[in-house]
Each structure stands twice: as C-alpha cells, then as structure tokens.
Amino acid sequence: MKRTSGVVRLSIALAVLLSLIAGCSAATPRLRESGLNSRFAFAPDTPFETYVEQTRRMIERARPDLNELNRAAVLEANSPFELKPDERAFPRMPDGRYRNGILLTHGLSDSPHHIRAIARHFQGRGFLVRAVLLPGHGTVPGDLLAVTGDEWAKAVAYGADSLRPLVSRLYLGGFSTGGTLSVLTAMKDPGVHGLFLFAPAFSIKDRRAALSGLLSTFVNWVGPAQNDDDFAKYESFAVNAAYQIYHLAGHVRGTLAGGKILDMPIFAALSEDDMTVDAATTLEIFERNAASPKSRLILYSPRQERPARGRPDARISVENSRLPELNVLDFSHPCIPIPPDDPHYGRGSGYRSCLHYAGNREKWEACRRDGQVPLGEITPENLAKTTLCRLSFNPLYSRMMEQMDRFIDALE
C-alpha cells in the first residue's frame, strides 16, 4: 500500500510540474485536435488509391502551416503512398499478381517519409510497396491527444488486406512503432511471409512511460511544447501517444512472452544505445520467439567486447557504430532507416536534431550551428562528456541494404 501511494504521489507531482511547463501553450492551434485525424475512418474495401487521395486532402485541410512554397514537400512527406516495380524487369505472375509485396509503417510522431528510402529499395527489388499513415500523424501534434493504438492497428490491417490479393507473398515492415504494429498484425495472420523491423518498439526505455496513462489525465504534453519546425515529424510529444505505445508494446511483449512463436523469417536492425526503445528486449524476443533459421538481426554497437548472453545466436551480427572518421559516437534510435543522402535528414541536408537541449540556449546554439559537434545517441554518458547532435541518418545504411538483400535472396 505504501509503495502504491508513493507512486500516486510521484505521478501527481510530475503532472503538476508538467502542467506548469506546458500549460501556457495549450491554446496554440497546432496543439489542439484538428477534428479530422484521430480515427481510421476508411471502410475495408476502400480502394488504396482512394485512401491515398482522401488522406492527402485531409492533410491539406488540417495543417495550418501549408503555403505555396512548402505544400508539395509537406504532402509528399506525410501522405501514404504506393510504389510499383518495373514490370519489364519484374513481370507479374501468370495470374496477374506481383510475386512480392510489402506494407511499410512509420513510427510514432513520424511520417511515411521515414520509410520512403527503404520503400524505394524494395521497389527496386521487384516488390509492390504500400505505406500507410497512422491516425493522428501527418497533420498537427494535437491529433495525438486522443488517438488510440486500436486505430493504428486498423490502419495497418487495412493496408495489409488491400495488398494481399495483389501479391503472392505478403511482407510487413516498419520503423519503431510501425515495427511493433507489424508484429501485432503478423501474430494474427499466418499468411504473412516475413517481417522487416527497424528499431522496433517492444519496450519503451523511458521509465516515465509507465505513468503516462495517469499523467494524460492531468497534462497533454511530455515536457514543453516545441515549435514543430520539422514538417515530417512532430516535435511536441503528446502524453497520450506515450501511453498508447507503452500499452501496445506491453500487449505484444506479453503475447510473445506467453509463448507465441514468430515462424516467418525476420530481418531486424537496431542500435544497442537506443534511448527510445530498449534494445535488450528486442534481442531477447528475437532469440526466443523468432524461430526461422533464416532470420537475421543487425546490432549497431560501439563496444567491441559485449557481455555474453548465453549461447551465441549466429543469426545476430554486430556492426561497429563508433565511426570517428565521421565524428559519430554511436547510433541513435531515429537514424536507423534514414540514408546519408536523405534530402531532409541526411548528412548534407542542414537538419540538426537538438531538442534535447530545449531550455539550454548555449548548448542549443552549439548543437545547431557547430559542425564539429559529435553525432550520436542522447545517452547520459554522451551528454555528460560533450555537446551532442542526435544522429539523424544511418552512416551504414548502404551496408544495411546489402545485408537485407542477402536476406531477401535467401527467401527466394
């Protein structure tokens, strides 16, 4: 009883603190629900092209930041999409279907832009590729205030079902929350031929996530609301969104811990230093639940000597993420699916991820403007040693694609 009351007191104290920090910005239009994007409102038989077009129109209506200069880029980044393979190189089967198809799903507070480069790679391998927009995303951060994980799951189920009749082999893939939703869908669908998981969110690293359900009663935002300057990602983070992924990850993790086996081949890539999701949980799930000998996992780690985790799993390979020649200390959570030449988040794009210094103007300015600031994950160790810019692209992306190609070749 004493422990329970202590948790409640801590939760209320945190809520009051967060309210003081974030309450003053509650009236900002982007921090309110648009009324257009908290549910998945499409019937199961809606043609995918209709879904894409109506979603684009919804984004146009909901976003207050659109203008003639940014409209095309914003809509391109945030809209669901379809990519068809070159049928001269990859002809359809005699029954008219494509041999392979994959549904890709983005992460929490992100957009389909984060998986577009990977989508193009699959397209180049002959896949019919579709990507959905999760409800609450792509419009204003306020649309995550009341959305539920069930609505996200409906969007993924719709995308998978829309693709299924068109392909011989259906794959699912996703980044972060999108990876979790892909696993959730695959656990219910024996017809899924394989999974591609990029930093999947099986367990949230921040311990405060356990309190997010209670905190959402008192306050809307985790920390202060941000300026939301990134047109492809929300910077203000809704407490409800944290609760929804915490609940979703717990459900998937519990089902897998209960003995559910993932029989389909799985390709996964993640950073051991990830500060958003717990890499150790993903490793445990891969070793325990991924039954296929064809499965492969890439672990990015700056540590050459790692503690033993029982019998070595030959399906796991470790890639060195400390790259001094590129001023990279280690790999972050958001960098995994992004190539270095990405026009928005890549090395030469000018994008700098510095939200961890909100409230510290001196370090914020250094992170934003000093090209000599190291790149990496915002671990306590890194932040204690140096001013750091969070790494926004994967320096080893090309190698990851080569490893993924070998995995795909082994499935043929």
Tab-separated table of N, CA and C in Angstrom, residues 341-405:
chain	number	residue	atom	x	y	z
A	341	ASP	N	22.098	10.257	-47.712
A	341	ASP	CA	21.750	11.232	-48.746
A	341	ASP	C	20.283	11.656	-48.687
A	342	ASP	N	19.604	11.355	-47.587
A	342	ASP	CA	18.212	11.772	-47.447
A	342	ASP	C	18.127	13.297	-47.567
A	343	PRO	N	17.223	13.812	-48.403
A	343	PRO	CA	17.186	15.264	-48.624
A	343	PRO	C	16.767	16.067	-47.402
A	344	HIS	N	16.106	15.433	-46.445
A	344	HIS	CA	15.630	16.160	-45.266
A	344	HIS	C	16.487	15.902	-44.034
A	345	TYR	N	16.835	14.633	-43.782
A	345	TYR	CA	17.565	14.269	-42.569
A	345	TYR	C	19.021	13.874	-42.819
A	346	GLY	N	19.464	13.863	-44.062
A	346	GLY	CA	20.784	13.351	-44.393
A	346	GLY	C	21.933	14.261	-44.000
A	347	ARG	N	23.147	13.777	-44.282
A	347	ARG	CA	24.379	14.456	-43.861
A	347	ARG	C	24.453	15.889	-44.389
A	348	GLY	N	24.084	16.096	-45.625
A	348	GLY	CA	24.209	17.420	-46.217
A	348	GLY	C	22.939	18.243	-46.214
A	349	SER	N	21.926	17.804	-45.475
A	349	SER	CA	20.621	18.468	-45.530
A	349	SER	C	20.541	19.741	-44.706
A	350	GLY	N	21.445	19.887	-43.735
A	350	GLY	CA	21.367	21.015	-42.813
A	350	GLY	C	20.507	20.748	-41.604
A	351	TYR	N	19.830	19.589	-41.570
A	351	TYR	CA	18.983	19.255	-40.423
A	351	TYR	C	19.853	18.935	-39.210
A	352	ARG	N	19.478	19.461	-38.048
A	352	ARG	CA	20.196	19.199	-36.802
A	352	ARG	C	19.173	18.861	-35.725
A	353	SER	N	19.315	17.698	-35.112
A	353	SER	CA	18.395	17.251	-34.068
A	353	SER	C	18.937	17.670	-32.708
A	354	CYS	N	18.324	18.692	-32.109
A	354	CYS	CA	18.853	19.300	-30.879
A	354	CYS	C	17.779	19.501	-29.816
A	355	LEU	N	16.642	18.829	-29.935
A	355	LEU	CA	15.551	19.048	-28.986
A	355	LEU	C	15.941	18.706	-27.554
A	356	HIS	N	16.956	17.870	-27.380
A	356	HIS	CA	17.394	17.511	-26.030
A	356	HIS	C	18.010	18.695	-25.298
A	357	TYR	N	18.272	19.782	-26.005
A	357	TYR	CA	18.807	20.993	-25.368
A	357	TYR	C	17.765	22.107	-25.274
A	358	ALA	N	16.501	21.776	-25.431
A	358	ALA	CA	15.455	22.786	-25.255
A	358	ALA	C	15.568	23.359	-23.842
A	359	GLY	N	15.639	24.670	-23.734
A	359	GLY	CA	15.808	25.308	-22.432
A	359	GLY	C	17.240	25.657	-22.098
A	360	ASN	N	18.206	25.144	-22.879
A	360	ASN	CA	19.622	25.471	-22.676
A	360	ASN	C	20.121	26.154	-23.953
A	361	ARG	N	19.985	27.463	-23.988
A	361	ARG	CA	20.235	28.197	-25.225
A	361	ARG	C	21.663	28.028	-25.726
A	362	GLU	N	22.635	28.026	-24.813
A	362	GLU	CA	24.033	27.933	-25.227
A	362	GLU	C	24.304	26.609	-25.940
A	363	LYS	N	23.866	25.513	-25.329
A	363	LYS	CA	24.105	24.207	-25.954
A	363	LYS	C	23.223	24.014	-27.188
A	364	TRP	N	22.021	24.561	-27.141
A	364	TRP	CA	21.147	24.502	-28.314
A	364	TRP	C	21.830	25.149	-29.518
A	365	GLU	N	22.391	26.326	-29.324
A	365	GLU	CA	23.049	27.037	-30.414
A	365	GLU	C	24.277	26.279	-30.900
A	366	ALA	N	25.044	25.713	-29.961
A	366	ALA	CA	26.222	24.938	-30.355
A	366	ALA	C	25.817	23.707	-31.161
A	367	CYS	N	24.782	23.025	-30.706
A	367	CYS	CA	24.295	21.835	-31.407
A	367	CYS	C	23.805	22.190	-32.807
A	368	ARG	N	23.125	23.300	-32.932
A	368	ARG	CA	22.533	23.692	-34.205
A	368	ARG	C	23.553	24.233	-35.210
A	369	ARG	N	24.597	24.898	-34.718
A	369	ARG	CA	25.449	25.669	-35.618
A	369	ARG	C	26.886	25.168	-35.739
A	370	ASP	N	27.349	24.414	-34.742
A	370	ASP	CA	28.750	23.983	-34.742
A	370	ASP	C	28.876	22.646	-35.469
A	371	GLY	N	29.453	22.672	-36.654
A	371	GLY	CA	29.597	21.451	-37.438
A	371	GLY	C	30.570	20.448	-36.863
A	372	GLN	N	31.325	20.841	-35.823
A	372	GLN	CA	32.275	19.931	-35.196
A	372	GLN	C	31.676	19.170	-34.020
A	373	VAL	N	30.437	19.490	-33.658
A	373	VAL	CA	29.780	18.788	-32.555
A	373	VAL	C	29.584	17.320	-32.940
A	374	PRO	N	29.951	16.380	-32.061
A	374	PRO	CA	29.790	14.957	-32.383
A	374	PRO	C	28.327	14.576	-32.622
A	375	LEU	N	28.146	13.499	-33.374
A	375	LEU	CA	26.827	12.944	-33.665
A	375	LEU	C	26.671	11.627	-32.925
A	376	GLY	N	25.469	11.345	-32.438
A	376	GLY	CA	25.250	10.079	-31.752
A	376	GLY	C	23.901	10.038	-31.076
A	377	GLU	N	23.773	9.093	-30.153
A	377	GLU	CA	22.538	8.954	-29.380
A	377	GLU	C	22.647	9.789	-28.110
A	378	ILE	N	21.503	10.240	-27.608
A	378	ILE	CA	21.492	11.120	-26.434
A	378	ILE	C	21.525	10.291	-25.146
A	379	THR	N	22.561	9.470	-25.013
A	379	THR	CA	22.743	8.688	-23.795
A	379	THR	C	23.269	9.597	-22.687
A	380	PRO	N	23.029	9.245	-21.419
A	380	PRO	CA	23.591	10.045	-20.325
A	380	PRO	C	25.107	10.165	-20.419
A	381	GLU	N	25.763	9.096	-20.861
A	381	GLU	CA	27.223	9.113	-20.966
A	381	GLU	C	27.683	10.131	-22.013
A	382	ASN	N	27.036	10.118	-23.169
A	382	ASN	CA	27.414	11.067	-24.219
A	382	ASN	C	27.144	12.509	-23.803
A	383	LEU	N	25.987	12.751	-23.214
A	383	LEU	CA	25.619	14.114	-22.838
A	383	LEU	C	26.493	14.650	-21.715
A	384	ALA	N	27.011	13.745	-20.876
A	384	ALA	CA	27.894	14.181	-19.793
A	384	ALA	C	29.278	14.560	-20.316
A	385	LYS	N	29.660	13.976	-21.448
A	385	LYS	CA	31.008	14.191	-21.977
A	385	LYS	C	31.109	15.373	-22.921
A	386	THR	N	30.035	15.653	-23.671
A	386	THR	CA	30.177	16.619	-24.757
A	386	THR	C	28.831	17.183	-25.168
A	387	THR	N	28.855	18.299	-25.858
A	387	THR	CA	27.665	18.766	-26.564
A	387	THR	C	27.462	17.849	-27.764
A	388	LEU	N	26.221	17.427	-27.989
A	388	LEU	CA	25.947	16.353	-28.943
A	388	LEU	C	24.770	16.712	-29.836
A	389	CYS	N	24.896	16.399	-31.107
A	389	CYS	CA	23.769	16.467	-32.035
A	389	CYS	C	23.269	15.041	-32.256
A	390	ARG	N	21.977	14.823	-32.048
A	390	ARG	CA	21.445	13.469	-32.220
A	390	ARG	C	21.539	13.065	-33.691
A	391	LEU	N	22.103	11.893	-33.924
A	391	LEU	CA	22.339	11.413	-35.282
A	391	LEU	C	21.006	11.174	-35.990
A	392	SER	N	20.838	11.774	-37.165
A	392	SER	CA	19.560	11.701	-37.880
A	392	SER	C	19.611	10.824	-39.124
A	393	PHE	N	20.740	10.199	-39.413
A	393	PHE	CA	20.856	9.311	-40.572
A	393	PHE	C	21.774	8.150	-40.212
A	394	ASN	N	21.644	7.073	-40.952
A	394	ASN	CA	22.415	5.857	-40.709
A	394	ASN	C	23.652	5.846	-41.614
A	395	PRO	N	24.849	6.072	-41.061
A	395	PRO	CA	26.056	6.079	-41.896
A	395	PRO	C	26.318	4.746	-42.591
A	396	LEU	N	25.767	3.660	-42.042
A	396	LEU	CA	25.970	2.326	-42.615
A	396	LEU	C	24.721	1.842	-43.350
A	397	TYR	N	23.919	2.774	-43.827
A	397	TYR	CA	22.662	2.421	-44.493
A	397	TYR	C	22.893	1.522	-45.708
A	398	SER	N	23.861	1.858	-46.551
A	398	SER	CA	24.109	1.053	-47.758
A	398	SER	C	24.474	-0.376	-47.394
A	399	ARG	N	25.286	-0.524	-46.365
A	399	ARG	CA	25.643	-1.868	-45.916
A	399	ARG	C	24.411	-2.594	-45.374
A	400	MET	N	23.550	-1.878	-44.651
A	400	MET	CA	22.322	-2.494	-44.152
A	400	MET	C	21.463	-2.989	-45.312
A	401	MET	N	21.381	-2.216	-46.393
A	401	MET	CA	20.611	-2.648	-47.554
A	401	MET	C	21.244	-3.878	-48.210
A	402	GLU	N	22.576	-3.936	-48.239
A	402	GLU	CA	23.247	-5.120	-48.777
A	402	GLU	C	22.914	-6.346	-47.929
A	403	GLN	N	22.923	-6.180	-46.619
A	403	GLN	CA	22.594	-7.292	-45.732
A	403	GLN	C	21.132	-7.695	-45.892
A	404	MET	N	20.275	-6.711	-46.091
A	404	MET	CA	18.863	-7.014	-46.306
A	404	MET	C	18.657	-7.734	-47.636
A	405	ASP	N	19.418	-7.344	-48.656
A	405	ASP	CA	19.325	-8.022	-49.949
A	405	ASP	C	19.711	-9.496	-49.829
